[in-house]
Structure formats: C-alpha cells, structure tokens
Coordinates of C-alpha atoms in Angstrom, one line a residue:
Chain A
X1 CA 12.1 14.5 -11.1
X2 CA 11.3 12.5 -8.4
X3 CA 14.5 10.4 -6.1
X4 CA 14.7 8.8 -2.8
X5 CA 18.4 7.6 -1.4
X6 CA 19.1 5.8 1.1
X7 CA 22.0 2.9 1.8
X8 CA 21.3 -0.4 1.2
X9 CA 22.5 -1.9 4.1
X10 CA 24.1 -1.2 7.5
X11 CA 25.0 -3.3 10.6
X12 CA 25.2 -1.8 14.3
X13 CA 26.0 -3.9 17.7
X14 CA 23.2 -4.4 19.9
X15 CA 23.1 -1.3 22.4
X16 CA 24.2 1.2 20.1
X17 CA 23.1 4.2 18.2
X18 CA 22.8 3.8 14.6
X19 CA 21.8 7.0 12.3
X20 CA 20.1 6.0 8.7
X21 CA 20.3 8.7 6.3
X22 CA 17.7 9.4 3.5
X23 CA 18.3 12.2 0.7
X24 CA 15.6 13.3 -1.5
X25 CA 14.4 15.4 -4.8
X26 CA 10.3 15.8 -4.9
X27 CA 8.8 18.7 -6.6
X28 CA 6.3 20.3 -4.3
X29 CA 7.8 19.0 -0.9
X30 CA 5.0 17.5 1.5
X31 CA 6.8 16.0 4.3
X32 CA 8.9 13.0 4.7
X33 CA 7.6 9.5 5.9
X34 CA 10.0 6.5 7.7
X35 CA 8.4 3.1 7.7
X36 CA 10.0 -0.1 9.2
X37 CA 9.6 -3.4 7.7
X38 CA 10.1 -7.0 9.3
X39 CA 11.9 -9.2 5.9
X40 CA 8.2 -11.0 4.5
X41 CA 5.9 -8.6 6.6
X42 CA 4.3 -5.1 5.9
X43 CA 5.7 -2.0 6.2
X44 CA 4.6 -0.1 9.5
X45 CA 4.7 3.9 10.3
X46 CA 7.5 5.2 12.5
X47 CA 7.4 8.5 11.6
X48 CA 6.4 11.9 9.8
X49 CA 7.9 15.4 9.5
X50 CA 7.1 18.3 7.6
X51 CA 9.1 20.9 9.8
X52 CA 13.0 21.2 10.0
X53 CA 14.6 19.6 12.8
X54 CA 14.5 16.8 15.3
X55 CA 11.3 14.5 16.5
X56 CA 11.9 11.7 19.4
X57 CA 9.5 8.9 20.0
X58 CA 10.8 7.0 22.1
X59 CA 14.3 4.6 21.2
X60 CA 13.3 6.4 17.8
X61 CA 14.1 10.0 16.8
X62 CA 13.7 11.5 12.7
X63 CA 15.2 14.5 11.7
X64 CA 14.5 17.2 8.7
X65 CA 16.4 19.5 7.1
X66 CA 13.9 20.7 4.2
X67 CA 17.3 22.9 2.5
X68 CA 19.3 20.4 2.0
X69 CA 16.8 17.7 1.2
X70 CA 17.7 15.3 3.8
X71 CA 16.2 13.3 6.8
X72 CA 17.8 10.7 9.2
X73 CA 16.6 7.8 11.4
X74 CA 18.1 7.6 14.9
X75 CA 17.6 4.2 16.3
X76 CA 18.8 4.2 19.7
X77 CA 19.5 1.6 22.7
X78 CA 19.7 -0.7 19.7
X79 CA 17.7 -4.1 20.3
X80 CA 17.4 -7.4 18.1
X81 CA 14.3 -7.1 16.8
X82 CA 14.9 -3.8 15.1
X83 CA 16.8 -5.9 12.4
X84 CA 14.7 -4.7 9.4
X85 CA 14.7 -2.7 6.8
X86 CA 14.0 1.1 7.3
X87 CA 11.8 2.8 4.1
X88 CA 11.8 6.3 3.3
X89 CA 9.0 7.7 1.2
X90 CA 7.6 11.4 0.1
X91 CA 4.8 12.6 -1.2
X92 CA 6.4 13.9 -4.4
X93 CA 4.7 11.3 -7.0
X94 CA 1.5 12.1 -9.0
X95 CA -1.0 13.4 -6.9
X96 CA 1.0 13.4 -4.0
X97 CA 1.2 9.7 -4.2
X98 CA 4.5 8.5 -1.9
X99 CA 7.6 7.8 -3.9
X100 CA 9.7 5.3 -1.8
X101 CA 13.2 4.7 -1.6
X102 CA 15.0 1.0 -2.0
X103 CA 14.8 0.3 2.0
X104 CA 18.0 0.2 3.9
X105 CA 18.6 -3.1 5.9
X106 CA 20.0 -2.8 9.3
X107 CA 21.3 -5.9 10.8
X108 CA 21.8 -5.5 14.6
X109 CA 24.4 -7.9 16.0
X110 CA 25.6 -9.1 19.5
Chain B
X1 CA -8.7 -8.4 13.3
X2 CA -6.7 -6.4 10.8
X3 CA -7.4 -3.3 9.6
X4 CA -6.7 -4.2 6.0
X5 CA -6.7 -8.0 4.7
X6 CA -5.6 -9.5 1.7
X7 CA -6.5 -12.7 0.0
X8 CA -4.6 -15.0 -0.8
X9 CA -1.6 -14.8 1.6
X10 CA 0.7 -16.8 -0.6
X11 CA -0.3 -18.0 -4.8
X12 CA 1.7 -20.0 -7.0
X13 CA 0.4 -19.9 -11.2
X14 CA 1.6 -21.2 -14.1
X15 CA 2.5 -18.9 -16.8
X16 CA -0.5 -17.3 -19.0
X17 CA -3.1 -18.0 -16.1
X18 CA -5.5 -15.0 -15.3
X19 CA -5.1 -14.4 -11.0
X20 CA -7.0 -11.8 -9.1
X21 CA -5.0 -10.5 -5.5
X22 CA -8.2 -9.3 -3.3
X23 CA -7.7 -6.4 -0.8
X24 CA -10.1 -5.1 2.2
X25 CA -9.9 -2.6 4.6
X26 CA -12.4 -1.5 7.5
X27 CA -10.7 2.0 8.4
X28 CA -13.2 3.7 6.0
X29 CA -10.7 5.1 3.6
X30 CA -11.3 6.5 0.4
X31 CA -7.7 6.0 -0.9
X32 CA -6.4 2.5 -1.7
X33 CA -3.4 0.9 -3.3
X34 CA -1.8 -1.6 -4.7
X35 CA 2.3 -1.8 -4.5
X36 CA 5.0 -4.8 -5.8
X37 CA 8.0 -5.3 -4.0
X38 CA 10.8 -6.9 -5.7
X39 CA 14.1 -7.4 -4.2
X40 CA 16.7 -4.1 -4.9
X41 CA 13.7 -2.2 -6.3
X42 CA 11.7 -1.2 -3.2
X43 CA 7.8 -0.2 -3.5
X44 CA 6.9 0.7 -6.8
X45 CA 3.3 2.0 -7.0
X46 CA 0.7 -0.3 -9.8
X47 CA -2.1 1.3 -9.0
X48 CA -4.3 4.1 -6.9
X49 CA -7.8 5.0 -6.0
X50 CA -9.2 7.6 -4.6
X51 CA -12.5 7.0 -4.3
X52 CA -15.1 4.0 -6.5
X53 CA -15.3 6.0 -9.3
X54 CA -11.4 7.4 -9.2
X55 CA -8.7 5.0 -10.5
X56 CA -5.4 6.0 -11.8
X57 CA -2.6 4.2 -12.9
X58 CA 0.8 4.2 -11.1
X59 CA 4.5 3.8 -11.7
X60 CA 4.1 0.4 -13.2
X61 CA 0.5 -0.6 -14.4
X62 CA 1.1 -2.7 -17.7
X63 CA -0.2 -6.2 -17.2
X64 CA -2.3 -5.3 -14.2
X65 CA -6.0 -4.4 -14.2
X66 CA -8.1 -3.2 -10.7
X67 CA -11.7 -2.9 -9.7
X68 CA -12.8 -1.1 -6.7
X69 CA -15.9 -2.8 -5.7
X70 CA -16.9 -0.9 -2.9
X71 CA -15.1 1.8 -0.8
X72 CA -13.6 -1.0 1.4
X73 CA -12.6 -3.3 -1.5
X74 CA -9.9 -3.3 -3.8
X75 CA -9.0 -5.8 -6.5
X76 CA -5.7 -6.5 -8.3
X77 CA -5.8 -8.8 -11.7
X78 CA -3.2 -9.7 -13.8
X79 CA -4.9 -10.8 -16.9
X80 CA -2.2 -13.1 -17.9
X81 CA 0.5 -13.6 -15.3
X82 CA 4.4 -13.8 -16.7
X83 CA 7.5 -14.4 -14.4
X84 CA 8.8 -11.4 -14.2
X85 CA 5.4 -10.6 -11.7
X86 CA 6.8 -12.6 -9.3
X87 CA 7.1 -10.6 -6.1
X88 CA 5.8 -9.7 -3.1
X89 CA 2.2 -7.3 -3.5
X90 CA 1.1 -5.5 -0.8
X91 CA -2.3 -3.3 -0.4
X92 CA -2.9 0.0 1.6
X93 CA -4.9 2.4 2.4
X94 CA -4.5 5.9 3.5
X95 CA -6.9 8.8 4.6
X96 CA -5.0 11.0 2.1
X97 CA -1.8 12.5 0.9
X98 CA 0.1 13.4 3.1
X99 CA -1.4 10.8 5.9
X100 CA 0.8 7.5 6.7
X101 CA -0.7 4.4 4.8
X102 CA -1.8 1.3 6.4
X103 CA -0.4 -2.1 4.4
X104 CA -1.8 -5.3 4.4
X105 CA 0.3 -8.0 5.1
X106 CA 1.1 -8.8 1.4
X107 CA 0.2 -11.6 -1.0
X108 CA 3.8 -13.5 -2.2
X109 CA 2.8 -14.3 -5.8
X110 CA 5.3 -16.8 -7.8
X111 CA 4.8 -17.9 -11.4
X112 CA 6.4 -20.5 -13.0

C-alpha cells in the first residue's frame, strides 16, 4: 500500500538547524515532493528528488535515500517565518496521483 | 494575479444546502484537483482530472460531484452539504505526475 510518516510537530530556536524526517511505502517509486504551508494558506513547492542523496537551495537542503524509503528536510539559519508546517507527498497513489503525509508543524522560537 | 483562483474564499451553509467551490487556473494545465484538509488528516485527494473529458475519483469522493468546464476551470459541488465537510478545500493544478502542483489559496467551508 500506499504511507507517508512524518512527526507531527517539532520546535527549534531561531538560528538553528532543524532536520524533518519523512518515511515512505509507494509502489512504483517516482520521486519525493516537500511542500511548506503557512497555517490558513496554500501549500508551496520547496522541493523534489528522485536521486539518492543531498539537494541545497539555499537555507533549505532535501535528502533521499530511495533503499531505505526515507527523505529529510534541512532547514537551516532558522528564521521566524519558517513556522509552518512541512508536507511530504509521493507520487505513489492511482495514477501517480501524490499521496501526502499529515504535515509536520515546526514552531521556531526566540 | 494568481495563477490559480478559487471562489469563494471563505462559505458558511446550513445543513442539506447544495454549494458549488469554483476553481481557475491560467498556467494551461491539463491536470486539476480538488483536495480537503481537515485538521490531523492532512490532504486527502476528492477528485482528479486530466484533461475535459478525463475525471476520476480520488481518496474520498462520496458526497462530492465535479465538472470541468473548460481546461482552465474546475468545479467542486457537494449536492447536499453535512458537517462533517467542514474543512479547508484547496484546488491545484499540475503539468503532470511527477511535476510539483500549484494550489489555490483554498476555500474554508463550514456547515452548520
């Protein structure tokens, strides 16, 4: 079947490095999607990979490891406004439709 | 002005009342659709379409109707609205599978 985990919440100081984990099951593997979302507002596109290992843009960096079915979100130089919650979503639904997980909400704190 | 739109931005009904949630985009997708978002549950997928004539269901499609009027509009209907479809509904629209999507800014629906 299809599954998507991810913690529900986490908090991290302003200024510091936080890593969100996502661990997933999707037959027919297609890549591996991270979307942020303000609380009321859309979800936005951070990032995509569909090859092991580490892609940085910017403050943010994704990671993939396609054996062990498992991604992270690095968030660094950690500001206020990146209190939100953090999606992850594959294509492993029916027709390659994204399944997403329940969002993990990062509060950043002074 | 936004990519994708949706109409109306915030709709409060009354139990058994028909509502329609509208959705349009101007990125010249084919592939549209519609999500609920319901606190602890995440994005659960209603409906899909990949082109006019090419609508599917999704996770969670009973009680929900669509139309796709045109390639830049997509409707969602619940024929006769219940509590339990109060929730946040958002549209998007994607060039295809394994493409990011593009959300509109969501339509908060409560019914009473």
């Amino acid at each position: 079947g299809q599954n998507i985990d991810q913690p529900t919440e986490m908090t991290a100081t302003e200024g510091a490095i936080v890593q969100i984990n996502c661990t997933y099951q999707t037959s027919g593997f297609n890549g591996l999607f991270w979307y942020q979302q303000h609380a009321g507002e859309a979800p936005t596109f951070l990032s995509y990979n569909v090859l092991d290992g580490l892609e940085e843009k910017g403050r943010f960096s994704s990671f993939l490891s396609r054996s062990k079915g498992y991604s992270y979100l690095l968030l660094k130089e950690l500001q206020m406004k990146d209190s939100a919650s953090y999606l992850c979503a594959s294509p492993g639904g029916s027709q390659g439709n994204l399944i997403f997980g329940k969002g993990t909400k990062l509060s950043v704190k002074p | 002005d936004a990519d994708v739109t949706q109409t109306p931005r915030n709709r409060i009904t009354k139990t058994g009342k028909r509502i329609m949630l509208e959705c349009s985009q101007t990125k010249g997708h084919d592939r549209m659709y519609w999500y609920r978002q319901d606190p602890g549950l995440g994005l659960r997928l209603i409906y899909y379409s990949f082109d006019v004539k090419d609508i599917n269901k999704g996770e969670i499609s009973d009680g929900y109707s669509v139309s796709r009027q045109a390639q830049a509009k997509f409707s969602l209907s619940l024929e006769s609205a219940i509590p339990n479809q109060t929730a946040l509904y958002f549209c998007a629209t994607s060039e295809g599978t394994a493409y990011e999507q593009y959300f509109g800014p969501g339509t908060r629906l409560t019914v009473t």
